PDB file of C-alpha atoms in Angstrom:
ATOM      1  CA  GLU A   1      10.105  38.585 -45.840  1.00 78.00           C
ATOM      2  CA  CYS A   2       9.070  38.030 -42.221  1.00 83.00           C
ATOM      3  CA  ARG A   3       9.510  34.490 -40.977  1.00 81.00           C
ATOM      4  CA  THR A   4       6.762  34.992 -38.395  1.00 83.00           C
ATOM      5  CA  CYS A   5       3.906  36.780 -40.166  1.00 83.00           C
ATOM      6  CA  PRO A   6       2.206  35.206 -43.188  1.00 76.00           C
ATOM      7  CA  HIS A   7       1.826  37.232 -46.362  1.00 70.00           C
ATOM      8  CA  PRO A   8      -1.344  39.397 -46.197  1.00 69.00           C
ATOM      9  CA  ASP A   9      -2.640  37.977 -49.490  1.00 67.00           C
ATOM     10  CA  PRO A  10      -2.954  34.166 -49.258  1.00 63.00           C
ATOM     11  CA  HIS A  11      -3.471  34.008 -53.045  1.00 64.00           C
ATOM     12  CA  ALA A  12      -0.290  35.958 -53.877  1.00 61.00           C
ATOM     13  CA  PRO A  13       2.051  34.117 -56.250  1.00 58.00           C
ATOM     14  CA  ALA A  14       4.720  32.310 -54.270  1.00 53.00           C
ATOM     15  CA  PRO A  15       8.170  31.170 -55.322  1.00 46.00           C
ATOM     16  CA  PRO A  16       8.407  27.481 -56.236  1.00 39.00           C
ATOM     17  CA  LYS A  17      10.143  26.715 -52.953  1.00 44.00           C
ATOM     18  CA  GLY A  18      10.085  28.354 -49.574  1.00 47.00           C
ATOM     19  CA  ARG A  19       7.532  30.285 -47.574  1.00 53.00           C
ATOM     20  CA  ARG A  20       6.337  33.791 -48.360  1.00 67.00           C
ATOM     21  CA  GLY A  21       5.852  36.038 -45.388  1.00 76.00           C
ATOM     22  CA  MET A  22       4.948  39.672 -44.854  1.00 80.00           C
ATOM     23  CA  PRO A  23       7.348  41.887 -46.853  1.00 79.00           C
ATOM     24  CA  MET A  24       9.817  43.593 -44.495  1.00 83.00           C
ATOM     25  CA  GLU A  25      11.036  47.178 -44.832  1.00 84.00           C
ATOM     26  CA  PRO A  26      14.624  48.414 -44.393  1.00 81.00           C
ATOM     27  CA  THR A  27      15.132  50.327 -41.149  1.00 85.00           C
ATOM     28  CA  GLY A  28      17.899  52.447 -42.655  1.00 78.00           C
ATOM     29  CA  GLN A  29      20.335  51.153 -40.041  1.00 78.00           C
ATOM     30  CA  GLY A  30      22.777  48.605 -41.428  1.00 73.00           C
ATOM     31  CA  MET A  31      21.125  45.367 -42.471  1.00 74.00           C
ATOM     32  CA  GLY A  32      18.074  45.853 -40.228  1.00 84.00           C
ATOM     33  CA  HIS A  33      14.638  45.122 -41.692  1.00 87.00           C
ATOM     34  CA  ARG A  34      11.346  45.581 -39.807  1.00 91.00           C
ATOM     35  CA  CYS A  35       8.097  43.690 -40.301  1.00 91.00           C
ATOM     36  CA  PRO A  36       5.247  46.230 -40.493  1.00 91.00           C
ATOM     37  CA  ALA A  37       2.821  43.705 -38.978  1.00 89.00           C
ATOM     38  CA  CYS A  38       4.636  42.366 -35.904  1.00 92.00           C
ATOM     39  CA  GLY A  39       7.428  44.961 -35.574  1.00 93.00           C
ATOM     40  CA  ILE A  40      10.233  42.395 -35.365  1.00 92.00           C
ATOM     41  CA  VAL A  41      13.602  43.716 -36.575  1.00 92.00           C
ATOM     42  CA  GLU A  42      16.046  41.251 -38.115  1.00 87.00           C
ATOM     43  CA  ALA A  43      19.338  41.532 -39.950  1.00 82.00           C
ATOM     44  CA  ARG A  44      18.691  40.775 -43.618  1.00 76.00           C
ATOM     45  CA  THR A  45      20.696  41.277 -46.741  1.00 72.00           C
ATOM     46  CA  SER A  46      19.102  42.658 -49.852  1.00 73.00           C
ATOM     47  CA  GLN A  47      20.239  43.496 -53.340  1.00 80.00           C
ATOM     48  CA  VAL A  48      16.940  45.213 -54.200  1.00 81.00           C
ATOM     49  CA  GLY A  49      18.599  48.628 -54.327  1.00 80.00           C
ATOM     50  CA  VAL A  50      21.257  47.566 -56.805  1.00 83.00           C
ATOM     51  CA  ILE A  51      18.734  45.663 -58.958  1.00 87.00           C
ATOM     52  CA  ARG A  52      16.468  48.716 -58.920  1.00 86.00           C
ATOM     53  CA  ALA A  53      19.397  50.949 -59.982  1.00 85.00           C
ATOM     54  CA  MET A  54      20.468  48.511 -62.710  1.00 86.00           C
ATOM     55  CA  LEU A  55      16.992  48.303 -64.210  1.00 89.00           C
ATOM     56  CA  ALA A  56      16.314  52.034 -63.930  1.00 88.00           C
ATOM     57  CA  GLY A  57      19.712  53.193 -65.200  1.00 82.00           C
ATOM     58  CA  ASP A  58      21.223  53.369 -68.639  1.00 82.00           C
ATOM     59  CA  TYR A  59      23.897  50.720 -68.113  1.00 77.00           C
ATOM     60  CA  ASP A  60      25.325  48.117 -70.459  1.00 79.00           C
ATOM     61  CA  ARG A  61      26.920  46.256 -67.545  1.00 81.00           C
ATOM     62  CA  ALA A  62      26.936  46.343 -63.780  1.00 81.00           C
ATOM     63  CA  PHE A  63      28.969  44.785 -60.999  1.00 81.00           C
ATOM     64  CA  ILE A  64      27.377  43.615 -57.776  1.00 79.00           C
ATOM     65  CA  LEU A  65      30.053  43.486 -55.113  1.00 79.00           C
ATOM     66  CA  GLY A  66      29.689  42.341 -51.527  1.00 75.00           C
ATOM     67  CA  GLY A  67      30.769  39.885 -48.901  1.00 73.00           C
ATOM     68  CA  SER A  68      29.741  36.273 -48.565  1.00 74.00           C
ATOM     69  CA  ARG A  69      26.009  35.694 -48.056  1.00 71.00           C
ATOM     70  CA  THR A  70      24.965  39.234 -49.017  1.00 76.00           C
ATOM     71  CA  GLY A  71      22.621  38.204 -51.831  1.00 80.00           C
ATOM     72  CA  LYS A  72      24.731  38.595 -54.986  1.00 87.00           C
ATOM     73  CA  THR A  73      23.937  35.115 -56.297  1.00 90.00           C
ATOM     74  CA  GLU A  74      20.255  35.522 -55.339  1.00 88.00           C
ATOM     75  CA  ALA A  75      20.162  38.721 -57.399  1.00 91.00           C
ATOM     76  CA  GLY A  76      21.815  37.024 -60.381  1.00 93.00           C
ATOM     77  CA  ALA A  77      19.400  34.094 -60.320  1.00 94.00           C
ATOM     78  CA  GLN A  78      16.346  36.347 -60.019  1.00 94.00           C
ATOM     79  CA  LEU A  79      17.490  38.554 -62.902  1.00 95.00           C
ATOM     80  CA  ALA A  80      18.281  35.505 -65.052  1.00 97.00           C
ATOM     81  CA  VAL A  81      14.792  34.065 -64.605  1.00 97.00           C
ATOM     82  CA  ALA A  82      13.137  37.474 -65.080  1.00 97.00           C
ATOM     83  CA  VAL A  83      14.964  38.218 -68.335  1.00 97.00           C
ATOM     84  CA  ALA A  84      14.488  34.675 -69.673  1.00 98.00           C
ATOM     85  CA  SER A  85      10.761  34.892 -68.835  1.00 98.00           C
ATOM     86  CA  GLY A  86      10.264  38.390 -70.249  1.00 97.00           C
ATOM     87  CA  SER A  87       8.564  41.359 -68.605  1.00 97.00           C
ATOM     88  CA  ASP A  88       5.074  40.327 -69.776  1.00 97.00           C
ATOM     89  CA  ASP A  89       5.236  37.185 -67.609  1.00 96.00           C
ATOM     90  CA  PRO A  90       2.815  37.506 -64.646  1.00 94.00           C
ATOM     91  CA  ASP A  91       5.389  36.177 -62.151  1.00 93.00           C
ATOM     92  CA  VAL A  92       7.963  38.715 -63.337  1.00 95.00           C
ATOM     93  CA  ARG A  93       5.419  41.519 -62.969  1.00 94.00           C
ATOM     94  CA  ALA A  94       4.565  40.319 -59.438  1.00 90.00           C
ATOM     95  CA  TRP A  95       8.303  40.227 -58.580  1.00 90.00           C
ATOM     96  CA  ALA A  96       8.691  43.777 -59.912  1.00 92.00           C
ATOM     97  CA  ASP A  97       5.643  45.047 -58.004  1.00 88.00           C
ATOM     98  CA  LEU A  98       6.817  43.461 -54.749  1.00 81.00           C
ATOM     99  CA  ASN A  99      10.253  45.060 -55.094  1.00 83.00           C
ATOM    100  CA  GLY A 100       9.355  48.375 -56.746  1.00 87.00           C
ATOM    101  CA  LEU A 101      11.260  47.537 -59.956  1.00 92.00           C
ATOM    102  CA  ASP A 102      10.971  49.161 -63.369  1.00 94.00           C
ATOM    103  CA  LEU A 103      10.775  46.443 -66.038  1.00 96.00           C
ATOM    104  CA  SER A 104      11.174  48.709 -69.073  1.00 94.00           C
ATOM    105  CA  ARG A 105      14.748  47.468 -69.711  1.00 93.00           C
ATOM    106  CA  ILE A 106      13.651  43.816 -69.832  1.00 95.00           C
ATOM    107  CA  GLN A 107      12.237  42.695 -73.174  1.00 96.00           C
ATOM    108  CA  ARG A 108       8.535  41.851 -73.097  1.00 97.00           C
ATOM    109  CA  HIS A 109       8.827  38.415 -74.719  1.00 98.00           C
ATOM    110  CA  PRO A 110      10.772  35.360 -73.478  1.00 98.00           C
ATOM    111  CA  GLY A 111      14.516  35.729 -73.888  1.00 97.00           C
ATOM    112  CA  VAL A 112      17.868  33.980 -73.924  1.00 97.00           C
ATOM    113  CA  PHE A 113      20.116  34.401 -70.892  1.00 97.00           C
ATOM    114  CA  TRP A 114      23.561  33.038 -70.009  1.00 95.00           C
ATOM    115  CA  ALA A 115      24.611  32.068 -66.482  1.00 95.00           C
ATOM    116  CA  VAL A 116      28.416  31.905 -66.551  1.00 93.00           C
ATOM    117  CA  SER A 117      30.537  30.441 -63.785  1.00 93.00           C
ATOM    118  CA  GLN A 118      34.256  29.747 -63.366  1.00 90.00           C
ATOM    119  CA  THR A 119      33.855  25.979 -63.875  1.00 90.00           C
ATOM    120  CA  PHE A 120      31.041  23.601 -64.697  1.00 91.00           C
ATOM    121  CA  ASN A 121      31.235  22.193 -61.158  1.00 92.00           C
ATOM    122  CA  MET A 122      30.676  25.696 -59.724  1.00 91.00           C
ATOM    123  CA  SER A 123      27.872  26.235 -62.228  1.00 93.00           C
ATOM    124  CA  ARG A 124      26.180  23.056 -61.003  1.00 94.00           C
ATOM    125  CA  THR A 125      26.697  23.589 -57.269  1.00 93.00           C
ATOM    126  CA  VAL A 126      26.201  27.360 -57.083  1.00 93.00           C
ATOM    127  CA  GLN A 127      24.345  28.888 -60.027  1.00 95.00           C
ATOM    128  CA  ARG A 128      22.074  25.998 -61.006  1.00 96.00           C
ATOM    129  CA  ALA A 129      21.209  25.314 -57.373  1.00 94.00           C
ATOM    130  CA  LYS A 130      20.185  28.960 -56.948  1.00 93.00           C
ATOM    131  CA  LEU A 131      18.285  29.022 -60.255  1.00 96.00           C
ATOM    132  CA  ASP A 132      16.280  26.005 -59.043  1.00 95.00           C
ATOM    133  CA  VAL A 133      14.807  28.216 -56.309  1.00 91.00           C
ATOM    134  CA  TYR A 134      13.329  30.675 -58.825  1.00 93.00           C
ATOM    135  CA  LEU A 135      12.585  28.608 -61.947  1.00 95.00           C
ATOM    136  CA  PRO A 136       8.870  28.276 -62.644  1.00 94.00           C
ATOM    137  CA  THR A 137       7.132  24.913 -62.398  1.00 93.00           C
ATOM    138  CA  GLY A 138       7.280  23.118 -65.729  1.00 96.00           C
ATOM    139  CA  SER A 139      10.821  24.243 -66.595  1.00 97.00           C
ATOM    140  CA  VAL A 140      12.694  21.557 -68.545  1.00 98.00           C
ATOM    141  CA  ARG A 141      16.335  21.074 -67.550  1.00 97.00           C
ATOM    142  CA  ARG A 142      18.959  19.498 -69.850  1.00 97.00           C
ATOM    143  CA  SER A 143      22.280  18.189 -68.420  1.00 95.00           C
ATOM    144  CA  TRP A 144      21.412  19.996 -65.169  1.00 96.00           C
ATOM    145  CA  GLN A 145      23.289  17.621 -62.839  1.00 95.00           C
ATOM    146  CA  SER A 146      26.330  17.136 -65.088  1.00 92.00           C
ATOM    147  CA  ASP A 147      29.619  19.007 -65.101  1.00 90.00           C
ATOM    148  CA  ASN A 148      28.957  20.203 -68.646  1.00 90.00           C
ATOM    149  CA  GLU A 149      27.100  23.036 -70.309  1.00 92.00           C
ATOM    150  CA  ALA A 150      23.464  22.867 -69.238  1.00 95.00           C
ATOM    151  CA  GLU A 151      20.260  24.563 -70.306  1.00 97.00           C
ATOM    152  CA  VAL A 152      16.797  25.097 -68.921  1.00 98.00           C
ATOM    153  CA  LYS A 153      13.790  25.944 -71.056  1.00 98.00           C
ATOM    154  CA  LEU A 154      11.070  27.848 -69.230  1.00 97.00           C
ATOM    155  CA  PRO A 155       7.364  27.159 -69.889  1.00 96.00           C
ATOM    156  CA  SER A 156       7.170  30.569 -71.604  1.00 94.00           C
ATOM    157  CA  GLY A 157       9.830  29.507 -74.134  1.00 96.00           C
ATOM    158  CA  GLY A 158      12.696  31.480 -72.594  1.00 98.00           C
ATOM    159  CA  ARG A 159      16.049  29.762 -72.086  1.00 98.00           C
ATOM    160  CA  ILE A 160      18.926  29.981 -69.635  1.00 98.00           C
ATOM    161  CA  THR A 161      22.204  28.404 -70.736  1.00 96.00           C
ATOM    162  CA  CYS A 162      24.761  27.603 -68.030  1.00 95.00           C
ATOM    163  CA  LYS A 163      28.289  28.089 -69.311  1.00 92.00           C
ATOM    164  CA  ALA A 164      31.727  27.914 -67.703  1.00 90.00           C
ATOM    165  CA  PHE A 165      34.671  30.206 -68.311  1.00 83.00           C
ATOM    166  CA  ALA A 166      37.007  27.192 -68.096  1.00 72.00           C
ATOM    167  CA  GLN A 167      35.429  25.719 -71.245  1.00 64.00           C
ATOM    168  CA  ASN A 168      36.792  28.698 -73.177  1.00 54.00           C
ATOM    169  CA  THR A 169      40.349  27.923 -72.166  1.00 53.00           C
ATOM    170  CA  SER A 170      40.365  24.125 -72.578  1.00 51.00           C
ATOM    171  CA  GLU A 171      42.852  22.773 -75.116  1.00 54.00           C
ATOM    172  CA  GLY A 172      40.209  20.680 -76.855  1.00 51.00           C
ATOM    173  CA  ASN A 173      37.925  23.629 -77.445  1.00 51.00           C
ATOM    174  CA  ALA A 174      38.542  24.848 -80.984  1.00 49.00           C
ATOM    175  CA  ARG A 175      36.044  27.683 -80.980  1.00 57.00           C
ATOM    176  CA  ASN A 176      35.084  30.312 -78.451  1.00 61.00           C
ATOM    177  CA  PRO A 177      31.694  29.385 -76.911  1.00 63.00           C
ATOM    178  CA  PHE A 178      31.082  33.043 -76.045  1.00 69.00           C
ATOM    179  CA  GLU A 179      31.196  34.324 -79.626  1.00 71.00           C
ATOM    180  CA  GLY A 180      28.480  34.717 -82.193  1.00 70.00           C
ATOM    181  CA  ALA A 181      25.423  34.535 -79.963  1.00 81.00           C
ATOM    182  CA  ARG A 182      22.529  36.904 -79.554  1.00 89.00           C
ATOM    183  CA  ILE A 183      21.420  36.965 -75.939  1.00 94.00           C
ATOM    184  CA  HIS A 184      19.323  39.271 -73.777  1.00 95.00           C
ATOM    185  CA  GLY A 185      21.629  39.150 -70.770  1.00 92.00           C
ATOM    186  CA  ALA A 186      24.387  37.376 -68.900  1.00 92.00           C
ATOM    187  CA  TRP A 187      25.125  36.752 -65.248  1.00 92.00           C
ATOM    188  CA  ILE A 188      28.817  36.130 -64.660  1.00 90.00           C
ATOM    189  CA  ASP A 189      29.311  34.787 -61.145  1.00 87.00           C
ATOM    190  CA  GLU A 190      32.614  35.251 -59.312  1.00 78.00           C
ATOM    191  CA  GLU A 191      35.820  36.203 -61.113  1.00 73.00           C
ATOM    192  CA  PRO A 192      35.889  35.026 -64.749  1.00 66.00           C
TER     193      PRO A 192
END
């Protein structure tokens, strides 16, 4: 979104943090995006295309690959909150409308989602920090600042559980924490 021009609808739902500006459009040249109001062109990264393809396609899994600061973690956090909230949630519908996304692959009701990182420390400093940007007001976090498994319950009833691959390989862990669960989706960040 443009950092100069305000959003045309002052009553549009805004993310919990940050400023919403006029939606920018890709120029078709590299990372360039143009504001339709003021004409400014800026380099921006976007994972909208890959999210659009993932939601419109018939995939069981997808990989988002890219360099540092290209939006992979942003995409994971947005998808986690959307799936945990469910496609009937008004904020999820607004997100889909803004980005031209098909929500038919996301269940209508609140869901269960896993955010998996390499370690609990990475979960806390990378994934949970990014989830905080998109979690709705009123979300209840459990063990959010600890280097342990954490969970957030959304006001809608959906849940996101933050897991770490390292917990699966610890000597003291007798059972596999990734077995026997019914979830609506998982976001595995980095290499595990």
